[in-house]
PDB file of C-alpha atoms in Angstrom:
ATOM      1  CA  MET A1336     -15.622  11.205 -20.269  1.00 40.00           C
ATOM      2  CA  ASN A1337     -11.962  11.808 -20.855  1.00 41.00           C
ATOM      3  CA  GLY A1338     -10.902   9.484 -23.661  1.00 41.00           C
ATOM      4  CA  PRO A1339     -10.557   5.750 -23.988  1.00 41.00           C
ATOM      5  CA  LEU A1340      -9.490   3.761 -20.962  1.00 43.00           C
ATOM      6  CA  SER A1341      -8.666   0.168 -21.636  1.00 46.00           C
ATOM      7  CA  ASP A1342      -7.947  -1.563 -18.332  1.00 70.00           C
ATOM      8  CA  ASP A1343     -10.627  -3.771 -16.768  1.00 86.00           C
ATOM      9  CA  ASP A1344     -10.812  -1.565 -13.692  1.00 88.00           C
ATOM     10  CA  ALA A1345     -11.684   1.458 -15.819  1.00 84.00           C
ATOM     11  CA  VAL A1346     -14.507  -0.541 -17.410  1.00 88.00           C
ATOM     12  CA  LEU A1347     -15.778  -1.468 -13.948  1.00 90.00           C
ATOM     13  CA  LEU A1348     -15.567   2.185 -12.887  1.00 88.00           C
ATOM     14  CA  ARG A1349     -17.675   3.229 -15.877  1.00 88.00           C
ATOM     15  CA  ARG A1350     -20.192   0.474 -15.134  1.00 90.00           C
ATOM     16  CA  TYR A1351     -20.401   1.647 -11.522  1.00 90.00           C
ATOM     17  CA  ARG A1352     -20.920   5.255 -12.607  1.00 88.00           C
ATOM     18  CA  SER A1353     -23.728   3.997 -14.865  1.00 90.00           C
ATOM     19  CA  GLY A1354     -25.512   2.469 -11.862  1.00 88.00           C
ATOM     20  CA  ASP A1355     -24.003  -1.027 -11.580  1.00 89.00           C
ATOM     21  CA  ALA A1356     -23.330  -1.430  -7.852  1.00 88.00           C
ATOM     22  CA  GLU A1357     -21.766  -4.864  -8.362  1.00 92.00           C
ATOM     23  CA  ALA A1358     -19.022  -3.240 -10.449  1.00 91.00           C
ATOM     24  CA  PHE A1359     -18.025  -1.162  -7.418  1.00 91.00           C
ATOM     25  CA  GLY A1360     -17.979  -4.294  -5.274  1.00 91.00           C
ATOM     26  CA  GLU A1361     -15.580  -5.918  -7.704  1.00 92.00           C
ATOM     27  CA  LEU A1362     -13.294  -2.849  -7.767  1.00 91.00           C
ATOM     28  CA  TYR A1363     -13.303  -2.779  -3.984  1.00 92.00           C
ATOM     29  CA  ALA A1364     -12.542  -6.499  -3.720  1.00 91.00           C
ATOM     30  CA  ARG A1365      -9.645  -6.187  -6.176  1.00 91.00           C
ATOM     31  CA  HIS A1366      -7.913  -3.285  -4.470  1.00 92.00           C
ATOM     32  CA  ARG A1367      -8.964  -3.152  -0.811  1.00 91.00           C
ATOM     33  CA  LEU A1368      -6.233  -5.239   0.791  1.00 91.00           C
ATOM     34  CA  GLY A1369      -3.327  -3.881  -1.268  1.00 91.00           C
ATOM     35  CA  LEU A1370      -4.447  -0.290  -0.738  1.00 92.00           C
ATOM     36  CA  TYR A1371      -4.926  -0.789   2.992  1.00 92.00           C
ATOM     37  CA  ARG A1372      -1.541  -2.496   3.387  1.00 90.00           C
ATOM     38  CA  PHE A1373       0.107   0.309   1.422  1.00 91.00           C
ATOM     39  CA  LEU A1374      -1.443   2.947   3.699  1.00 91.00           C
ATOM     40  CA  CYS A1375      -0.560   1.026   6.873  1.00 89.00           C
ATOM     41  CA  GLY A1376       2.999   0.554   5.747  1.00 87.00           C
ATOM     42  CA  LEU A1377       3.354   4.174   4.741  1.00 85.00           C
ATOM     43  CA  CYS A1378       1.903   5.762   7.868  1.00 84.00           C
ATOM     44  CA  GLY A1379       2.422   3.011  10.490  1.00 82.00           C
ATOM     45  CA  ASP A1380      -0.908   3.834  12.139  1.00 81.00           C
ATOM     46  CA  GLY A1381      -3.843   1.474  11.667  1.00 84.00           C
ATOM     47  CA  ALA A1382      -6.466   4.029  12.689  1.00 88.00           C
ATOM     48  CA  LEU A1383      -5.090   6.665  10.340  1.00 89.00           C
ATOM     49  CA  ALA A1384      -4.751   4.124   7.526  1.00 89.00           C
ATOM     50  CA  GLU A1385      -8.397   3.127   8.069  1.00 91.00           C
ATOM     51  CA  GLU A1386      -9.485   6.776   7.956  1.00 92.00           C
ATOM     52  CA  ILE A1387      -7.544   7.499   4.748  1.00 92.00           C
ATOM     53  CA  PHE A1388      -8.724   4.206   3.246  1.00 92.00           C
ATOM     54  CA  GLN A1389     -12.367   5.168   3.835  1.00 92.00           C
ATOM     55  CA  GLU A1390     -11.814   8.721   2.554  1.00 92.00           C
ATOM     56  CA  THR A1391     -10.238   7.333  -0.624  1.00 92.00           C
ATOM     57  CA  TRP A1392     -13.208   5.114  -1.424  1.00 92.00           C
ATOM     58  CA  LEU A1393     -15.675   7.869  -0.516  1.00 90.00           C
ATOM     59  CA  ASN A1394     -13.824  10.231  -2.823  1.00 88.00           C
ATOM     60  CA  LEU A1395     -14.106   7.695  -5.627  1.00 86.00           C
ATOM     61  CA  ILE A1396     -17.850   7.269  -4.944  1.00 85.00           C
ATOM     62  CA  ARG A1397     -18.584  11.005  -4.792  1.00 85.00           C
ATOM     63  CA  SER A1398     -16.410  12.036  -7.725  1.00 80.00           C
ATOM     64  CA  ALA A1399     -17.284  11.863 -11.393  1.00 78.00           C
ATOM     65  CA  SER A1400     -13.635  12.034 -12.428  1.00 78.00           C
ATOM     66  CA  GLU A1401     -11.631   9.245 -14.045  1.00 76.00           C
ATOM     67  CA  PRO A1402      -7.947   8.491 -14.473  1.00 75.00           C
ATOM     68  CA  LEU A1403      -6.384  10.969 -16.875  1.00 69.00           C
ATOM     69  CA  GLY A1404      -4.374  10.085 -19.957  1.00 64.00           C
ATOM     70  CA  GLN A1405      -2.699   6.699 -19.826  1.00 67.00           C
ATOM     71  CA  ALA A1406      -3.010   6.343 -16.037  1.00 73.00           C
ATOM     72  CA  SER A1407      -4.459   3.041 -14.884  1.00 83.00           C
ATOM     73  CA  PHE A1408      -7.303   2.904 -12.402  1.00 86.00           C
ATOM     74  CA  LYS A1409      -4.983   1.390  -9.802  1.00 88.00           C
ATOM     75  CA  THR A1410      -2.430   4.199 -10.139  1.00 88.00           C
ATOM     76  CA  TRP A1411      -5.229   6.751  -9.902  1.00 88.00           C
ATOM     77  CA  LEU A1412      -6.741   5.088  -6.792  1.00 90.00           C
ATOM     78  CA  TYR A1413      -3.379   4.955  -5.018  1.00 91.00           C
ATOM     79  CA  GLN A1414      -2.751   8.580  -5.989  1.00 89.00           C
ATOM     80  CA  ILE A1415      -6.023   9.579  -4.319  1.00 90.00           C
ATOM     81  CA  ALA A1416      -5.007   7.683  -1.161  1.00 92.00           C
ATOM     82  CA  ARG A1417      -1.500   9.106  -1.210  1.00 90.00           C
ATOM     83  CA  ASN A1418      -2.826  12.659  -1.615  1.00 89.00           C
ATOM     84  CA  ARG A1419      -5.277  12.197   1.280  1.00 90.00           C
ATOM     85  CA  LEU A1420      -2.445  10.968   3.520  1.00 89.00           C
ATOM     86  CA  ILE A1421      -0.176  13.861   2.516  1.00 87.00           C
ATOM     87  CA  ASP A1422      -3.016  16.301   3.235  1.00 89.00           C
ATOM     88  CA  HIS A1423      -3.459  14.719   6.672  1.00 88.00           C
ATOM     89  CA  TRP A1424       0.264  14.984   7.423  1.00 85.00           C
ATOM     90  CA  ARG A1425       0.324  18.632   6.353  1.00 87.00           C
ATOM     91  CA  LYS A1426      -2.542  19.377   8.707  1.00 87.00           C
ATOM     92  CA  HIS A1427      -1.548  17.217  11.709  1.00 82.00           C
ATOM     93  CA  GLY A1428       2.098  16.258  11.265  1.00 74.00           C
ATOM     94  CA  PRO A1429       3.428  12.903  10.070  1.00 66.00           C
ATOM     95  CA  LEU A1430       3.810  11.150  13.432  1.00 55.00           C
ATOM     96  CA  GLN A1431       0.621  12.268  15.179  1.00 46.00           C
ATOM     97  CA  GLY A1432      -1.136   9.246  16.693  1.00 43.00           C
ATOM     98  CA  ARG A1433       1.336   6.708  15.341  1.00 43.00           C
ATOM     99  CA  GLN A1434       0.744   3.183  16.581  1.00 39.00           C
ATOM    100  CA  GLU A1435       2.943   0.115  16.548  1.00 37.00           C
ATOM    101  CA  ARG A1436       0.474  -2.398  15.086  1.00 40.00           C
ATOM    102  CA  PHE A1437      -2.411  -2.581  12.670  1.00 40.00           C
ATOM    103  CA  ASP A1438      -5.080  -5.153  11.947  1.00 42.00           C
ATOM    104  CA  GLU A1439      -5.356  -6.224   8.302  1.00 41.00           C
ATOM    105  CA  THR A1440      -8.240  -8.572   9.037  1.00 41.00           C
ATOM    106  CA  VAL A1441     -10.591  -5.581   8.929  1.00 41.00           C
ATOM    107  CA  HIS A1442     -10.218  -5.544   5.132  1.00 43.00           C
ATOM    108  CA  GLY A1443      -9.860  -9.148   4.179  1.00 43.00           C
ATOM    109  CA  ASP A1444      -9.528 -12.701   5.242  1.00 42.00           C
ATOM    110  CA  ALA A1445      -6.753 -13.538   7.644  1.00 39.00           C
ATOM    111  CA  LEU A1446      -3.472 -13.557   5.775  1.00 42.00           C
ATOM    112  CA  PHE A1447      -2.384 -16.889   7.136  1.00 42.00           C
ATOM    113  CA  ASP A1448      -4.070 -19.994   8.409  1.00 45.00           C
ATOM    114  CA  TRP A1449      -2.387 -20.396  11.775  1.00 44.00           C
ATOM    115  CA  GLY A1450      -3.453 -24.024  11.996  1.00 50.00           C
ATOM    116  CA  PRO A1451      -2.680 -26.189  14.994  1.00 52.00           C
ATOM    117  CA  ASP A1452       1.022 -25.226  15.181  1.00 57.00           C
ATOM    118  CA  PRO A1453       1.470 -22.432  17.761  1.00 55.00           C
ATOM    119  CA  GLU A1454       5.277 -22.400  17.338  1.00 59.00           C
ATOM    120  CA  GLN A1455       4.895 -21.650  13.649  1.00 55.00           C
ATOM    121  CA  ALA A1456       2.355 -18.927  14.478  1.00 55.00           C
ATOM    122  CA  LEU A1457       4.753 -17.350  16.986  1.00 57.00           C
ATOM    123  CA  SER A1458       7.620 -17.466  14.499  1.00 58.00           C
ATOM    124  CA  LEU A1459       5.473 -15.857  11.805  1.00 56.00           C
ATOM    125  CA  SER A1460       4.324 -13.176  14.238  1.00 61.00           C
ATOM    126  CA  ARG A1461       7.947 -12.383  15.097  1.00 68.00           C
ATOM    127  CA  ASP A1462       8.848 -12.227  11.396  1.00 67.00           C
ATOM    128  CA  GLN A1463       5.986  -9.794  10.751  1.00 70.00           C
ATOM    129  CA  GLN A1464       7.188  -7.597  13.627  1.00 74.00           C
ATOM    130  CA  ARG A1465      10.757  -7.639  12.264  1.00 78.00           C
ATOM    131  CA  LEU A1466       9.450  -6.640   8.837  1.00 77.00           C
ATOM    132  CA  ARG A1467       7.423  -3.740  10.293  1.00 79.00           C
ATOM    133  CA  GLU A1468      10.489  -2.551  12.206  1.00 83.00           C
ATOM    134  CA  ALA A1469      12.694  -2.863   9.110  1.00 84.00           C
ATOM    135  CA  LEU A1470      10.187  -0.895   7.016  1.00 84.00           C
ATOM    136  CA  ASP A1471      10.217   1.843   9.662  1.00 85.00           C
ATOM    137  CA  GLU A1472      13.997   2.096   9.190  1.00 88.00           C
ATOM    138  CA  LEU A1473      13.702   2.905   5.483  1.00 88.00           C
ATOM    139  CA  PRO A1474      13.685   6.530   4.353  1.00 89.00           C
ATOM    140  CA  GLY A1475      10.134   7.587   3.455  1.00 87.00           C
ATOM    141  CA  ASP A1476      10.687   7.742  -0.307  1.00 90.00           C
ATOM    142  CA  GLN A1477      12.223   4.237  -0.371  1.00 91.00           C
ATOM    143  CA  ARG A1478       9.481   2.820   1.871  1.00 90.00           C
ATOM    144  CA  GLU A1479       6.793   4.292  -0.376  1.00 89.00           C
ATOM    145  CA  VAL A1480       8.304   2.814  -3.553  1.00 91.00           C
ATOM    146  CA  PHE A1481       8.742  -0.576  -1.877  1.00 90.00           C
ATOM    147  CA  LEU A1482       5.145  -0.599  -0.588  1.00 89.00           C
ATOM    148  CA  LEU A1483       3.702   0.437  -3.937  1.00 89.00           C
ATOM    149  CA  ARG A1484       5.627  -2.398  -5.588  1.00 89.00           C
ATOM    150  CA  ALA A1485       4.900  -4.996  -2.886  1.00 86.00           C
ATOM    151  CA  HIS A1486       1.312  -4.181  -1.898  1.00 84.00           C
ATOM    152  CA  GLY A1487       0.158  -2.204  -4.895  1.00 83.00           C
ATOM    153  CA  ASP A1488       1.753  -4.660  -7.310  1.00 83.00           C
ATOM    154  CA  MET A1489       2.680  -1.686  -9.474  1.00 88.00           C
ATOM    155  CA  GLU A1490       5.200  -1.552 -12.263  1.00 89.00           C
ATOM    156  CA  LEU A1491       8.093   0.899 -11.882  1.00 90.00           C
ATOM    157  CA  SER A1492       6.596   3.117 -14.599  1.00 90.00           C
ATOM    158  CA  GLU A1493       3.303   3.299 -12.659  1.00 88.00           C
ATOM    159  CA  ILE A1494       5.145   4.195  -9.460  1.00 91.00           C
ATOM    160  CA  ALA A1495       7.084   6.884 -11.324  1.00 91.00           C
ATOM    161  CA  GLU A1496       3.837   8.328 -12.647  1.00 88.00           C
ATOM    162  CA  LEU A1497       2.101   8.205  -9.271  1.00 87.00           C
ATOM    163  CA  THR A1498       4.978   9.786  -7.339  1.00 88.00           C
ATOM    164  CA  ARG A1499       5.914  12.141 -10.187  1.00 89.00           C
ATOM    165  CA  THR A1500       9.475  10.869  -9.956  1.00 90.00           C
ATOM    166  CA  PRO A1501      11.785   9.886 -12.826  1.00 94.00           C
ATOM    167  CA  ALA A1502      11.700   6.140 -13.528  1.00 92.00           C
ATOM    168  CA  GLU A1503      15.451   5.761 -12.883  1.00 95.00           C
ATOM    169  CA  THR A1504      15.042   7.392  -9.460  1.00 93.00           C
ATOM    170  CA  VAL A1505      12.198   4.998  -8.640  1.00 93.00           C
ATOM    171  CA  LYS A1506      14.363   2.063  -9.740  1.00 93.00           C
ATOM    172  CA  SER A1507      17.230   3.277  -7.516  1.00 93.00           C
ATOM    173  CA  ARG A1508      14.948   3.806  -4.523  1.00 92.00           C
ATOM    174  CA  LEU A1509      13.548   0.316  -4.880  1.00 92.00           C
ATOM    175  CA  ARG A1510      17.030  -1.176  -5.199  1.00 93.00           C
ATOM    176  CA  TYR A1511      18.265   0.687  -2.095  1.00 92.00           C
ATOM    177  CA  ALA A1512      15.125  -0.285  -0.174  1.00 90.00           C
ATOM    178  CA  LEU A1513      15.586  -3.957  -1.034  1.00 89.00           C
ATOM    179  CA  GLN A1514      19.272  -3.869  -0.102  1.00 91.00           C
ATOM    180  CA  LYS A1515      18.538  -2.244   3.236  1.00 88.00           C
ATOM    181  CA  LEU A1516      15.650  -4.615   3.981  1.00 87.00           C
ATOM    182  CA  ARG A1517      17.836  -7.630   3.188  1.00 86.00           C
ATOM    183  CA  ARG A1518      20.499  -6.303   5.538  1.00 87.00           C
ATOM    184  CA  LEU A1519      17.993  -5.468   8.296  1.00 84.00           C
ATOM    185  CA  LEU A1520      16.142  -8.770   7.977  1.00 81.00           C
ATOM    186  CA  ALA A1521      19.204 -10.982   7.753  1.00 81.00           C
ATOM    187  CA  ASP A1522      18.895 -13.759  10.304  1.00 64.00           C
ATOM    188  CA  PRO A1523      21.323 -12.874  13.119  1.00 59.00           C
ATOM    189  CA  ALA A1524      21.881 -16.568  13.870  1.00 53.00           C
ATOM    190  CA  ALA A1525      22.828 -17.276  10.248  1.00 43.00           C
ATOM    191  CA  SER A1526      25.217 -14.323  10.246  1.00 41.00           C
ATOM    192  CA  GLU A1527      26.952 -15.645  13.346  1.00 43.00           C
ATOM    193  CA  GLU A1528      27.297 -19.121  11.811  1.00 42.00           C
ATOM    194  CA  VAL A1529      28.917 -17.690   8.656  1.00 40.00           C
ATOM    195  CA  SER A1530      31.393 -15.598  10.610  1.00 40.00           C
ATOM    196  CA  ALA A1531      32.321 -18.422  12.988  1.00 42.00           C
TER     197      ALA A1531
END
């Protein structure tokens, strides 16, 4: 083993590698939805995200390696997924098979309880579509940083480590991504009311 790892996920990984299958189940439950959302947001293709998602977990199962140095398990897991996606894009091109929608319910409970209010459900569905479209408008490096922060719940230092980018650059990319998303997601009706 490579040195002391202190985060709870690293402990679970060691337990899994020692034969504790429940430890893997807990790791999977902790990271499945965030990892899947990150991949979907990054590639925009549910089928490809599912493929990379499965490859990532299989890689973790088959490998005896652990996060190196001070890297957290989460950063390491997302790095595996990111590398698998980059490998796919190198082989097939980044837009091959791109789809408009993806289904997160494959990896977790439904995100929202639609309840008996169909108007609210329709409004939420429209908001989700606007968000997907706005994310597609971001440059790739900004979208990746935003998704790692939003779905991976990573600190800027973890994102910098994962992407091998200076922390200040990561901070700038996130700031620009947030500014552009705010502008793209601004309610057109509210904008018209302000200008009137």
